Short mmCIF file of C-alpha atoms and ligand atoms in Angstrom, two decimals:
data_model
loop_
_atom_site.label_atom_id
_atom_site.label_comp_id
_atom_site.label_asym_id
_atom_site.label_seq_id
_atom_site.Cartn_x
_atom_site.Cartn_y
_atom_site.Cartn_z
CA UNK Y 1 -8.09 -12.52 25.92
CA UNK Y 2 -5.26 -13.27 23.44
CA UNK Y 3 -3.38 -10.36 21.84
CA UNK Y 4 -3.20 -10.64 18.02
CA UNK Y 5 -0.38 -8.63 16.43
CA UNK Y 6 -1.09 -6.84 13.16
CA UNK Y 7 1.70 -6.88 10.56
CA UNK Y 8 1.09 -4.42 7.75
CA UNK Y 9 2.72 -5.05 4.38
CA UNK Y 10 0.98 -2.30 2.34
CA UNK Y 11 4.38 -0.76 1.56
CA UNK Y 12 5.92 -4.06 0.46
CA UNK Y 13 3.41 -6.67 -0.78
CA UNK Y 14 0.83 -3.91 -1.43
CA UNK Y 15 3.26 -1.81 -3.42
CA UNK Y 16 3.76 -4.78 -5.74
CA UNK Y 17 0.35 -3.98 -7.28
CA UNK Y 18 0.67 -3.41 -11.03
CA UNK Y 19 1.40 0.22 -11.82
CA UNK Y 20 1.78 1.39 -8.21
CA UNK Y 21 4.97 3.41 -7.75
CA UNK Y 22 4.90 5.44 -4.57
CA UNK Y 23 7.18 8.41 -4.05
CA UNK Y 24 9.27 8.48 -0.89
CA UNK Y 25 7.15 11.19 0.75
CA UNK Y 26 4.03 9.15 0.02
CA UNK Y 27 5.54 6.05 1.63
CA UNK Y 28 6.43 8.11 4.69
CA UNK Y 29 2.89 9.43 4.84
CA UNK Y 30 1.46 5.92 4.75
CA UNK Y 31 3.95 4.76 7.40
CA UNK Y 32 2.85 7.61 9.71
CA UNK Y 33 -0.80 6.75 9.16
CA UNK Y 34 -0.13 3.07 9.91
CA UNK Y 35 1.63 4.06 13.11
CA UNK Y 36 -1.45 6.06 14.17
CA UNK Y 37 -3.70 3.17 13.15
CA UNK Y 38 -1.82 1.11 15.74
CA UNK Y 39 -0.26 -1.70 13.71
CA UNK Y 40 2.46 -3.68 15.48
CA UNK Y 41 4.77 -4.16 12.50
CA UNK Y 42 5.25 -2.11 9.33
CA UNK Y 43 6.95 -4.03 6.53
CA UNK Y 44 8.60 -1.11 4.78
CA UNK Y 45 10.00 -2.80 1.68
CA UNK Y 46 12.49 -5.15 0.09
CA UNK Y 47 15.82 -3.26 0.28
CA UNK Y 48 17.83 -5.54 -2.03
CA UNK Y 49 15.44 -4.85 -4.92
CA UNK Y 50 16.84 -1.38 -5.68
CA UNK Y 51 18.87 1.45 -4.10
CA UNK Y 52 15.70 3.64 -3.99
CA UNK Y 53 13.85 0.92 -2.12
CA UNK Y 54 16.72 0.66 0.37
CA UNK Y 55 16.63 4.44 0.92
CA UNK Y 56 12.87 4.35 1.40
CA UNK Y 57 13.11 1.61 4.05
CA UNK Y 58 15.90 3.59 5.74
CA UNK Y 59 13.76 6.73 5.85
CA UNK Y 60 10.76 4.83 7.24
CA UNK Y 61 12.96 3.13 9.85
CA UNK Y 62 14.13 6.55 11.00
CA UNK Y 63 10.68 8.00 11.62
CA UNK Y 64 8.61 5.11 12.93
CA UNK Y 65 8.42 4.87 16.71
CA UNK Y 66 6.20 2.51 18.64
CA UNK Y 67 5.96 -0.17 15.93
CA UNK Y 68 8.53 -2.63 14.58
CA UNK Y 69 9.87 -1.94 11.09
CA UNK Y 70 10.50 -5.03 8.98
CA UNK Y 71 12.54 -5.41 5.80
CA UNK Y 72 12.14 -8.38 3.48
CA UNK Y 73 15.11 -10.46 2.33
CA UNK Y 74 15.54 -13.64 0.36
CA UNK Y 75 17.71 -16.25 2.05
CA UNK Y 76 20.77 -14.70 0.39
CA UNK Y 77 23.66 -13.06 2.27
CA UNK Y 78 23.47 -9.86 0.20
CA UNK Y 79 19.71 -9.45 0.71
CA UNK Y 80 20.10 -9.87 4.46
CA UNK Y 81 23.01 -7.42 4.62
CA UNK Y 82 20.99 -4.87 2.66
CA UNK Y 83 18.00 -5.39 4.95
CA UNK Y 84 20.20 -4.60 7.95
CA UNK Y 85 21.70 -1.60 6.18
CA UNK Y 86 18.16 -0.26 5.74
CA UNK Y 87 17.03 -1.02 9.29
CA UNK Y 88 20.03 0.21 11.30
CA UNK Y 89 18.20 3.24 12.65
CA UNK Y 90 14.93 1.50 13.44
CA UNK Y 91 13.77 1.55 17.04
CA UNK Y 92 12.54 -2.05 16.70
CA UNK Y 93 14.12 -3.64 13.60
CA UNK Y 94 12.94 -6.96 12.22
CA UNK Y 95 14.57 -8.85 9.34
CA UNK Y 96 12.06 -10.97 7.42
CA UNK Y 97 13.80 -13.81 5.58
CA UNK Y 98 11.93 -16.13 3.28
CA UNK Y 99 12.47 -19.16 1.09
CA UNK Y 100 10.03 -21.31 -0.86
CA UNK Y 101 9.16 -24.74 0.54
CA UNK Y 102 6.65 -26.23 -1.90
CA UNK Y 103 7.80 -28.99 -4.29
CA UNK Y 104 6.87 -26.91 -7.34
CA UNK Y 105 8.87 -23.87 -6.17
CA UNK Y 106 11.86 -25.87 -4.91
CA UNK Y 107 12.13 -27.91 -8.09
CA UNK Y 108 11.27 -25.42 -10.82
CA UNK Y 109 12.16 -22.03 -9.40
CA UNK Y 110 14.90 -22.57 -6.84
CA UNK Y 111 16.23 -25.76 -8.45
CA UNK Y 112 17.29 -26.94 -5.02
CA UNK Y 113 16.70 -30.21 -3.20
CA UNK Y 114 14.63 -30.06 0.00
CA UNK Y 115 17.82 -30.66 2.04
CA UNK Y 116 19.54 -27.72 0.31
CA UNK Y 117 16.51 -25.52 1.03
CA UNK Y 118 16.73 -26.39 4.74
CA UNK Y 119 20.44 -25.51 4.68
CA UNK Y 120 19.77 -22.15 2.96
CA UNK Y 121 16.95 -21.34 5.39
CA UNK Y 122 19.18 -22.05 8.38
CA UNK Y 123 22.05 -19.96 6.95
CA UNK Y 124 19.64 -17.10 6.25
CA UNK Y 125 18.26 -16.98 9.78
CA UNK Y 126 21.77 -17.34 11.23
CA UNK Y 127 23.01 -14.37 9.21
CA UNK Y 128 19.99 -12.22 10.11
CA UNK Y 129 20.50 -13.04 13.80
CA UNK Y 130 24.00 -11.52 13.57
CA UNK Y 131 22.26 -8.19 13.08
CA UNK Y 132 18.94 -8.25 14.93
CA UNK Y 133 17.27 -10.28 17.65
CA UNK Y 134 13.87 -10.20 15.94
CA UNK Y 135 13.93 -12.45 12.86
CA UNK Y 136 10.81 -13.52 11.01
CA UNK Y 137 11.10 -16.56 8.79
CA UNK Y 138 8.58 -17.32 6.04
CA UNK Y 139 7.98 -20.56 4.16
CA UNK Y 140 6.88 -19.18 0.81
CA UNK Y 141 4.02 -21.19 -0.74
CA UNK Y 142 3.58 -22.98 2.60
CA UNK Y 143 0.04 -24.04 1.74
CA UNK Y 144 1.25 -26.15 -1.18
CA UNK Y 145 4.13 -27.60 0.83
CA UNK Y 146 4.41 -30.99 2.45
CA UNK Y 147 3.38 -30.56 6.09
CA UNK Y 148 6.05 -32.92 7.43
CA UNK Y 149 8.68 -30.99 5.49
CA UNK Y 150 7.35 -27.80 7.07
CA UNK Y 151 7.68 -29.38 10.52
CA UNK Y 152 11.35 -30.26 9.83
CA UNK Y 153 12.39 -26.91 8.38
CA UNK Y 154 10.54 -24.86 11.02
CA UNK Y 155 12.26 -26.85 13.79
CA UNK Y 156 15.64 -26.00 12.25
CA UNK Y 157 15.04 -22.26 11.86
CA UNK Y 158 13.71 -22.06 15.42
CA UNK Y 159 16.98 -23.64 16.61
CA UNK Y 160 18.79 -20.78 14.81
CA UNK Y 161 16.75 -18.23 16.72
CA UNK Y 162 13.83 -17.25 14.44
CA UNK Y 163 11.29 -15.39 16.57
CA UNK Y 164 8.31 -15.40 14.19
CA UNK Y 165 7.28 -18.23 11.87
CA UNK Y 166 5.05 -17.15 8.99
CA UNK Y 167 3.23 -19.69 6.79
CA UNK Y 168 1.93 -17.77 3.76
CA UNK Y 169 -0.79 -18.81 1.38
CA UNK Y 170 1.26 -17.25 -1.39
CA UNK Y 171 -1.04 -18.13 -4.28
CA UNK Y 172 -4.38 -17.82 -2.46
CA UNK Y 173 -5.05 -21.56 -2.76
CA UNK Y 174 -5.96 -22.76 0.71
CA UNK Y 175 -9.41 -23.14 2.33
CA UNK Y 176 -10.24 -21.92 5.86
CA UNK Y 177 -10.41 -25.35 7.55
CA UNK Y 178 -7.34 -26.61 5.73
CA UNK Y 179 -5.28 -23.53 6.67
CA UNK Y 180 -6.26 -23.92 10.33
CA UNK Y 181 -5.40 -27.64 10.20
CA UNK Y 182 -1.93 -26.85 8.84
CA UNK Y 183 -1.22 -24.51 11.76
CA UNK Y 184 -2.53 -27.08 14.27
CA UNK Y 185 -0.32 -29.71 12.65
CA UNK Y 186 2.88 -27.71 13.12
CA UNK Y 187 1.82 -26.47 16.57
CA UNK Y 188 1.48 -30.07 17.73
CA UNK Y 189 4.71 -31.35 16.19
CA UNK Y 190 7.46 -28.73 15.98
CA UNK Y 191 9.79 -28.82 18.97
CA UNK Y 192 10.21 -25.33 20.42
CA UNK Y 193 7.17 -23.86 18.61
CA UNK Y 194 5.89 -22.47 21.91
CA UNK Y 195 8.90 -20.09 21.94
CA UNK Y 196 7.92 -18.31 18.70
CA UNK Y 197 5.03 -16.31 17.32
CA UNK Y 198 3.07 -18.05 14.59
CA UNK Y 199 1.90 -15.84 11.71
CA UNK Y 200 -0.60 -16.03 8.81
CA UNK Y 201 -0.18 -14.25 5.45
CA UNK Y 202 -2.95 -14.73 2.88
CA UNK Y 203 -3.54 -13.79 -0.73
CA UNK Y 204 -7.03 -13.38 -2.15
CA UNK Y 205 -7.02 -15.35 -5.41
CA UNK Y 206 -10.13 -17.30 -4.35
CA UNK Y 207 -11.61 -14.44 -2.34
CA UNK Y 208 -10.76 -16.19 0.94
CA UNK Y 209 -7.83 -14.17 2.32
CA UNK Y 210 -9.77 -12.64 5.21
CA UNK Y 211 -11.63 -15.86 6.03
CA UNK Y 212 -8.39 -17.85 5.95
CA UNK Y 213 -6.63 -15.33 8.21
CA UNK Y 214 -9.44 -15.46 10.77
CA UNK Y 215 -9.45 -19.23 10.61
CA UNK Y 216 -5.72 -19.14 11.40
CA UNK Y 217 -6.50 -17.04 14.49
CA UNK Y 218 -8.87 -19.78 15.65
CA UNK Y 219 -6.06 -22.29 15.19
CA UNK Y 220 -3.70 -20.36 17.48
CA UNK Y 221 -1.87 -17.91 15.22
CA UNK Y 222 -0.86 -14.70 17.01
CA UNK Y 223 0.20 -12.49 14.08
CA UNK Y 224 -1.85 -11.61 11.00
CA UNK Y 225 -0.29 -10.06 7.92
CA UNK Y 226 -2.17 -8.03 5.32
CA UNK Y 227 -2.57 -4.71 3.58
CA UNK Y 228 -4.87 -1.71 3.79
CA UNK Y 229 -7.82 -2.10 1.39
CA UNK Y 230 -6.42 -5.56 0.57
CA UNK Y 231 -4.16 -4.16 -2.15
CA UNK Y 232 -1.43 -6.32 -3.62
CA UNK Y 233 -0.54 -8.05 -6.82
CA UNK Y 234 -3.09 -10.25 -8.61
CA UNK Y 235 -6.20 -10.39 -6.37
CA UNK Y 236 -4.33 -8.74 -3.50
CA UNK Y 237 -3.68 -9.57 0.15
CA UNK Y 238 -5.94 -9.98 3.17
CA UNK Y 239 -7.62 -6.64 3.95
CA UNK Y 240 -6.45 -5.54 7.38
CA UNK Y 241 -9.39 -3.21 8.01
CA UNK Y 242 -11.75 -6.17 7.59
CA UNK Y 243 -9.74 -8.52 9.81
CA UNK Y 244 -9.31 -5.98 12.59
CA UNK Y 245 -12.99 -5.04 12.49
CA UNK Y 246 -14.07 -8.71 12.56
CA UNK Y 247 -11.85 -9.28 15.59
CA UNK Y 248 -13.37 -6.25 17.29
CA UNK Y 249 -17.04 -6.84 16.47
CA UNK Y 250 -16.81 -10.59 17.18
CA UNK Y 251 -14.50 -10.44 20.17
CA UNK Y 252 -16.95 -12.79 21.89
CA UNK Y 253 -16.17 -15.40 19.23
CA UNK Y 254 -12.41 -14.98 18.83
CA UNK Y 255 -11.60 -14.10 22.44
CA UNK Y 256 -8.81 -11.94 21.07
CA UNK Y 257 -7.91 -8.28 20.78
CA UNK Y 258 -5.55 -6.11 18.73
CA UNK Y 259 -3.85 -2.78 19.33
CA UNK Y 260 -5.71 -1.20 16.37
CA UNK Y 261 -7.39 2.15 16.88
CA UNK Y 262 -10.31 1.51 14.56
CA UNK Y 263 -11.32 5.18 14.54
CA UNK Y 264 -8.37 5.71 12.13
CA UNK Y 265 -9.65 3.08 9.66
CA UNK Y 266 -11.46 5.36 7.20
CA UNK Y 267 -8.58 7.83 7.05
CA UNK Y 268 -5.85 5.26 6.44
CA UNK Y 269 -8.03 3.56 3.82
CA UNK Y 270 -8.69 6.85 1.96
CA UNK Y 271 -5.03 7.82 2.14
CA UNK Y 272 -3.82 4.52 0.69
CA UNK Y 273 -6.48 4.62 -2.01
CA UNK Y 274 -5.62 8.17 -3.06
CA UNK Y 275 -1.85 7.69 -2.98
CA UNK Y 276 -1.87 4.38 -4.85
CA UNK Y 277 -4.69 5.38 -7.21
CA UNK Y 278 -6.49 2.12 -6.46
CA UNK Y 279 -10.17 2.80 -5.83
CA UNK Y 280 -12.12 1.28 -2.97
CA UNK Y 281 -15.24 -0.42 -4.39
CA UNK Y 282 -18.43 1.18 -2.99
CA UNK Y 283 -19.64 -2.13 -1.59
CA UNK Y 284 -16.30 -2.98 0.07
CA UNK Y 285 -16.75 -4.20 3.66
CA UNK Y 286 -15.93 -1.69 6.41
CA UNK Y 287 -14.54 1.10 4.19
CA UNK Y 288 -16.71 1.18 1.04
CA UNK Y 289 -18.74 4.34 0.41
CA UNK Y 290 -21.97 2.32 0.75
CA UNK Y 291 -20.89 0.41 3.85
CA UNK Y 292 -23.13 2.60 6.01
CA UNK Y 293 -25.79 3.55 3.45
CA UNK Y 294 -29.26 2.17 4.04
CA UNK Y 295 -31.32 2.27 0.87
CA UNK Y 296 -34.46 0.21 1.34
CA UNK Y 297 -37.41 1.70 3.18
CA UNK Y 298 -37.62 -1.16 5.68
CA UNK Y 299 -33.94 -0.79 6.60
CA UNK Y 300 -34.17 2.99 6.85
CA UNK Y 301 -37.16 2.69 9.11
CA UNK Y 302 -35.36 0.17 11.31
CA UNK Y 303 -32.16 2.22 11.55
CA UNK Y 304 -34.11 5.36 12.43
CA UNK Y 305 -35.80 3.49 15.28
CA UNK Y 306 -32.59 1.83 16.47
CA UNK Y 307 -29.34 1.78 14.46
CA UNK Y 308 -28.51 -1.69 15.81
CA UNK Y 309 -31.36 -3.20 13.77
CA UNK Y 310 -29.26 -3.16 10.59
CA UNK Y 311 -25.88 -1.74 11.62
CA UNK Y 312 -23.29 -3.96 13.27
CA UNK Y 313 -20.53 -1.34 12.85
CA UNK Y 314 -21.16 2.32 13.58
CA UNK Y 315 -19.65 4.96 11.24
CA UNK Y 316 -17.93 6.51 14.27
CA UNK Y 317 -16.14 3.22 14.95
CA UNK Y 318 -14.20 3.56 11.66
CA UNK Y 319 -13.76 7.31 12.10
CA UNK Y 320 -16.49 8.44 9.73
CA UNK Y 321 -17.93 11.58 11.16
CA UNK Y 322 -19.98 13.83 8.92
CA UNK Y 323 -17.74 15.52 6.37
CA UNK Y 324 -17.43 18.73 8.33
CA UNK Y 325 -16.75 22.18 6.93
CA UNK Y 326 -13.44 22.94 8.48
CA UNK Y 327 -11.91 26.15 7.32
CA UNK Y 328 -12.72 29.15 5.20
CA UNK Y 329 -10.90 31.95 3.43
CA UNK Y 330 -10.27 33.86 6.68
CA UNK Y 331 -8.54 30.94 8.39
CA UNK Y 332 -4.92 31.62 9.22
CA UNK Y 333 -1.80 29.49 9.05
CA UNK Y 334 -2.05 28.53 12.72
CA UNK Y 335 -5.62 27.26 12.47
CA UNK Y 336 -4.68 25.47 9.29
CA UNK Y 337 -1.74 23.70 10.96
CA UNK Y 338 -3.97 22.70 13.90
CA UNK Y 339 -6.58 21.30 11.55
CA UNK Y 340 -4.01 19.17 9.73
CA UNK Y 341 -2.79 17.85 13.06
CA UNK Y 342 -6.34 17.02 14.14
CA UNK Y 343 -6.86 15.11 10.90
CA UNK Y 344 -3.61 13.21 11.42
CA UNK Y 345 -1.87 14.74 8.38
CA UNK Y 346 1.75 15.11 9.42
CA UNK Y 347 3.63 17.82 7.53
CA UNK Y 348 7.34 17.07 7.22
CA UNK Y 349 8.69 20.64 7.08
CA UNK Y 350 7.77 24.33 7.20
CA UNK Y 351 8.26 24.50 3.41
CA UNK Y 352 5.74 21.71 2.93
CA UNK Y 353 3.30 23.50 5.24
CA UNK Y 354 3.80 26.69 3.22
CA UNK Y 355 3.09 24.94 -0.08
CA UNK Y 356 0.02 23.31 1.38
CA UNK Y 357 -1.22 26.56 2.91
CA UNK Y 358 -0.79 28.34 -0.42
CA UNK Y 359 -2.77 25.59 -2.16
CA UNK Y 360 -5.45 25.88 0.53
CA UNK Y 361 -5.64 29.67 0.12
CA UNK Y 362 -5.92 29.31 -3.64
CA UNK Y 363 -8.76 26.85 -3.13
CA UNK Y 364 -10.67 29.15 -0.78
CA UNK Y 365 -10.76 31.64 -3.66
CA UNK Y 366 -12.62 29.12 -5.81
CA UNK Y 367 -14.57 27.06 -3.32
CA UNK Y 368 -16.67 28.42 -0.48
CA UNK Y 369 -16.63 25.51 1.92
CA UNK Y 370 -13.45 23.53 2.51
CA UNK Y 371 -14.15 20.09 3.97
CA UNK Y 372 -11.95 17.41 5.55
CA UNK Y 373 -12.01 15.50 2.26
CA UNK Y 374 -10.90 18.60 0.33
CA UNK Y 375 -7.95 18.94 2.69
CA UNK Y 376 -7.01 15.28 2.23
CA UNK Y 377 -7.18 15.72 -1.57
CA UNK Y 378 -4.89 18.78 -1.36
CA UNK Y 379 -2.59 16.99 1.04
CA UNK Y 380 -2.02 13.99 -1.20
CA UNK Y 381 -1.73 16.25 -4.23
CA UNK Y 382 1.42 17.93 -2.90
CA UNK Y 383 3.64 17.28 -5.86
CA UNK Y 384 6.92 15.50 -5.40
CA UNK Y 385 9.89 17.84 -5.24
CA UNK Y 386 11.84 15.82 -7.78
CA UNK Y 387 9.44 16.05 -10.71
CA UNK Y 388 10.99 15.48 -14.10
CA UNK Y 389 8.06 16.62 -16.22
CA UNK Y 390 6.14 19.70 -15.21
CA UNK Y 391 2.94 21.13 -16.62
CA UNK Y 392 3.72 24.79 -17.22
CA UNK Y 393 0.52 25.91 -18.92
CA UNK Y 394 -2.52 24.55 -20.68
CA UNK Y 395 -5.09 26.14 -22.94
CA UNK Y 396 -8.04 24.12 -24.12
CA UNK Y 397 -10.78 25.30 -26.48
CA UNK Y 398 -13.88 23.19 -26.82
CA UNK Y 399 -17.60 23.53 -27.33
CA UNK Y 400 -20.61 21.83 -28.85
CA UNK Y 401 -20.06 21.32 -32.59
CA UNK Y 402 -16.40 22.38 -32.36
CA UNK Y 403 -13.19 20.34 -32.51
CA UNK Y 404 -11.50 20.35 -29.11
CA UNK Y 405 -8.00 21.82 -29.37
CA UNK Y 406 -5.33 22.02 -26.67
CA UNK Y 407 -1.97 23.70 -26.40
CA UNK Y 408 0.30 22.58 -23.55
CA UNK Y 409 3.68 23.80 -22.40
CA UNK Y 410 5.59 21.03 -20.66
CA UNK Y 411 8.95 21.29 -18.92
CA UNK Y 412 11.05 18.27 -19.91
CA UNK Y 413 13.72 16.58 -17.79
CA UNK Y 414 16.34 18.45 -19.83
CA UNK Y 415 14.87 21.77 -18.60
CA UNK Y 416 13.54 22.71 -22.04
CA UNK Y 417 9.94 23.93 -22.11
CA UNK Y 418 8.23 22.39 -25.12
CA UNK Y 419 4.93 23.71 -26.43
CA UNK Y 420 2.68 21.47 -28.53
CA UNK Y 421 -0.91 21.54 -29.76
CA UNK Y 422 -3.33 18.77 -30.69
CA UNK Y 423 -6.97 18.16 -31.47
CA UNK Y 424 -9.03 15.21 -30.26
CA UNK Y 425 -12.49 13.67 -30.20
CA UNK Y 426 -12.93 15.17 -26.74
CA UNK Y 427 -11.13 17.82 -24.68
CA UNK Y 428 -9.25 15.28 -22.52
CA UNK Y 429 -8.08 13.39 -25.59
CA UNK Y 430 -6.75 16.62 -27.11
CA UNK Y 431 -4.87 17.35 -23.85
CA UNK Y 432 -3.31 13.89 -23.76
CA UNK Y 433 -2.31 14.03 -27.42
CA UNK Y 434 -0.64 17.41 -26.90
CA UNK Y 435 1.27 16.10 -23.86
CA UNK Y 436 2.31 12.99 -25.79
CA UNK Y 437 3.68 15.20 -28.58
CA UNK Y 438 5.63 17.27 -26.08
CA UNK Y 439 7.09 14.15 -24.44
CA UNK Y 440 8.10 12.86 -27.86
CA UNK Y 441 7.46 9.14 -27.28
CA UNK Y 442 4.20 7.17 -27.48
CA UNK Y 443 2.20 7.15 -24.26
CA UNK Y 444 -0.86 4.91 -24.04
CA UNK Y 445 -3.76 5.67 -21.75
CA UNK Y 446 -4.89 2.37 -20.22
CA UNK Y 447 -7.38 3.63 -17.65
CA UNK Y 448 -9.05 6.92 -16.77
CA UNK Y 449 -11.25 7.58 -13.75
CA UNK Y 450 -12.74 10.77 -12.38
CA UNK Y 451 -14.47 11.49 -9.10
CA UNK Y 452 -15.46 14.58 -7.17
CA UNK Y 453 -14.07 15.05 -3.69
CA UNK Y 454 -17.35 16.22 -2.25
CA UNK Y 455 -20.71 17.15 -3.74
CA UNK Y 456 -21.65 20.49 -5.27
CA UNK Y 457 -20.70 22.34 -8.45
CA UNK Y 458 -17.51 23.74 -6.89
CA UNK Y 459 -16.21 20.30 -5.79
CA UNK Y 460 -12.61 19.39 -6.55
CA UNK Y 461 -12.14 16.95 -9.42
CA UNK Y 462 -9.81 14.03 -8.75
CA UNK Y 463 -8.58 12.19 -11.83
CA UNK Y 464 -6.77 8.83 -11.75
CA UNK Y 465 -5.05 7.39 -14.81
CA UNK Y 466 -2.99 4.39 -15.74
CA UNK Y 467 -0.59 4.83 -18.64
CA UNK Y 468 1.90 2.68 -20.50
CA UNK Y 469 5.12 4.38 -21.51
CA UNK Y 470 8.31 2.84 -22.86
CA UNK Y 471 7.11 -0.64 -21.90
CA UNK Y 472 6.25 0.35 -18.33
CA UNK Y 473 2.91 1.05 -16.70
CA UNK Y 474 2.21 3.58 -14.01
CA UNK Y 475 -0.68 5.19 -12.23
CA UNK Y 476 -1.03 8.93 -11.70
CA UNK Y 477 -3.48 11.31 -10.09
CA UNK Y 478 -4.36 14.98 -10.42
CA UNK Y 479 -6.59 17.28 -8.40
CA UNK Y 480 -8.03 20.59 -9.54
CA UNK Y 481 -11.24 22.59 -9.64
CA UNK Y 482 -11.17 22.08 -13.37
CA UNK Y 483 -11.69 18.61 -14.82
CA UNK Y 484 -9.43 19.22 -17.83
CA UNK Y 485 -6.56 20.54 -15.72
CA UNK Y 486 -6.95 17.67 -13.22
CA UNK Y 487 -6.79 15.26 -16.19
CA UNK Y 488 -3.56 16.84 -17.46
CA UNK Y 489 -1.99 16.78 -13.99
CA UNK Y 490 -2.83 13.07 -13.57
CA UNK Y 491 -1.18 12.23 -16.92
CA UNK Y 492 1.96 14.18 -16.08
CA UNK Y 493 2.07 12.60 -12.61
CA UNK Y 494 1.99 9.11 -14.15
CA UNK Y 495 4.88 10.08 -16.45
CA UNK Y 496 6.88 11.39 -13.50
CA UNK Y 497 6.42 8.17 -11.55
CA UNK Y 498 7.86 6.23 -14.46
CA UNK Y 499 10.60 8.75 -15.12
CA UNK Y 500 11.89 8.49 -11.56
CA UNK Y 501 12.52 4.81 -12.10
CA UNK Y 502 14.24 5.16 -15.44
CA UNK Y 503 17.65 6.72 -15.65
CA UNK Y 504 17.93 8.45 -18.99
CA UNK Y 505 14.25 9.10 -19.39
CA UNK Y 506 13.44 12.35 -21.09
CA UNK Y 507 16.51 11.80 -23.20
CA UNK Y 508 14.01 9.41 -24.79
CA UNK Y 509 16.18 6.36 -24.16
CA UNK Y 510 14.06 3.21 -24.35
CA UNK Y 511 14.82 0.92 -21.43
CA UNK Y 512 15.22 -2.70 -22.37
CA UNK Y 513 13.99 -5.46 -20.09
CA UNK Y 514 12.24 -3.24 -17.60
CA UNK Y 515 8.73 -4.20 -18.55
CA UNK Y 516 7.68 -5.59 -15.20
CA UNK Y 517 4.58 -3.54 -14.53
CA UNK Y 518 6.10 -0.21 -13.69
CA UNK Y 519 9.18 -1.32 -11.83
CA UNK Y 520 12.69 -2.25 -12.87
CA UNK Y 521 13.12 -5.83 -14.03
CA UNK Y 522 13.49 -8.26 -11.17
CA UNK Y 523 11.53 -6.08 -8.76
CA UNK Y 524 8.42 -8.24 -8.54
CA UNK Y 525 8.61 -10.64 -5.66
CA UNK Y 526 5.54 -12.82 -5.65
CA UNK Y 527 5.62 -13.32 -9.41
CA UNK Y 528 8.78 -15.32 -8.81
CA UNK Y 529 11.03 -13.13 -10.95
CA UNK Y 530 13.54 -12.54 -8.20
CA UNK Y 531 13.08 -15.58 -6.03
CA UNK Y 532 15.63 -18.25 -5.56
O1 KIV B 1 3.08 -14.23 -0.27
C1 KIV B 1 4.21 -14.52 0.15
O2 KIV B 1 4.61 -15.69 0.21
C2 KIV B 1 5.07 -13.43 0.56
C3 KIV B 1 6.34 -13.81 1.25
C4 KIV B 1 7.50 -13.12 0.63
C5 KIV B 1 6.22 -13.55 2.71
O3 KIV B 1 4.74 -12.28 0.38
ZN1 ZN B 2 2.59 -12.13 -0.11
#
């Protein structure tokens, strides 16, 4: 049985999804969940992209134990130095250096000859090896590169001490048989290849990321890279929950195993979806809401007689137990803490536990039965301590045949509390117009989604929005018993995520050149903005 290592890049490639801006405490939460899920490597970020990103990688490196923490770097001395700066406290640090190897990238983006690219790659690995023993090297756009060129450059970086060689399908172009053939080609020709781990990294532009990754396993690859729920820019990355489940269910076929504890799958998927605001489609393999729902009479009959008739994965295997009622209004702090621990929700400090317990108590006053999903919704709703905008109060009047009217009081980054009123076609529109007036600059709502945490009239409402503000986009979420309040919270959350990235925001200073989908200019990696 071969051991396949799982390299998670949700916090790096996944965080490059348009409009996703995670707070530090959210990144830490995801890192903890990935650790419990049993991944071998957590790629925590790209430290040279911004000081905040460096700090986030540092913080993740400090808490993760039992998995390697990787930091991405271009083949530039400064990137590699920053990666080391971020990883110093990691138990198992890995520097991940990459450079593009396809003719189109070398000629038009890097403007370097193939020989110069080999030289840069070698220098990059050499510099990274000064800091850490574990160095991953990636040939960006490998699947559109010349295979003989790949053989040459891989041989050189192995001589410098690279320990992992990753051949990404950066633009989601390759086909399963072709990807496997590329790995076989290098495995047969590169001197010293037996000393390193070979890795696959696939994007989903043609919907083949998971198939290509599994095909790479058949060709001899021992590390698979991907993200939870397949998030990532454009069509996203290979979905790790699908790959790990395929390897488990079809172990007979792949003759391989991973260290993944699949019973954590549903939780890590829900957490990533809630924190990033990216929904999981109901028909999504392994983690979709309908993945275990049997609708037709024939199927229901079969499953009742023997679940194996139509179910190749059991709900328990992914950690889906019935959504139990966990706690009620008489539950104390101790029971509450124990419950969070049982659900794998790590609370960073006593203050955080206090805030969460208060929110839980407030909820028990409004909702009779508190379920696991309610607790997760409360948990991810813990607002960031460094909020710039804060919803102070909201009053909304609406009714059939009346014009919805809202008054909001919003605390601005300057500390001033501004009160504004607005009317709208609907109550949510009037809320958003009032907030926009208080902020003082145009905010555009690009997407609005609402769902209830569990069934029943007293269910919590979860609202997800995407807004454009000062040329940037951001997602936000809000949770409340009341739909209108949840909608307001989501809007303010989206504003805060943008504000944290913009010095001077709230002083209403437009930021020039930072229009790269919710992140400072130059932050996007795969789009090619910063490569070279
Ligand atoms: O898709 C890609 O090529 C990447 C590299 C930076 C590893 O994400
Ligand atoms: Zn990628």
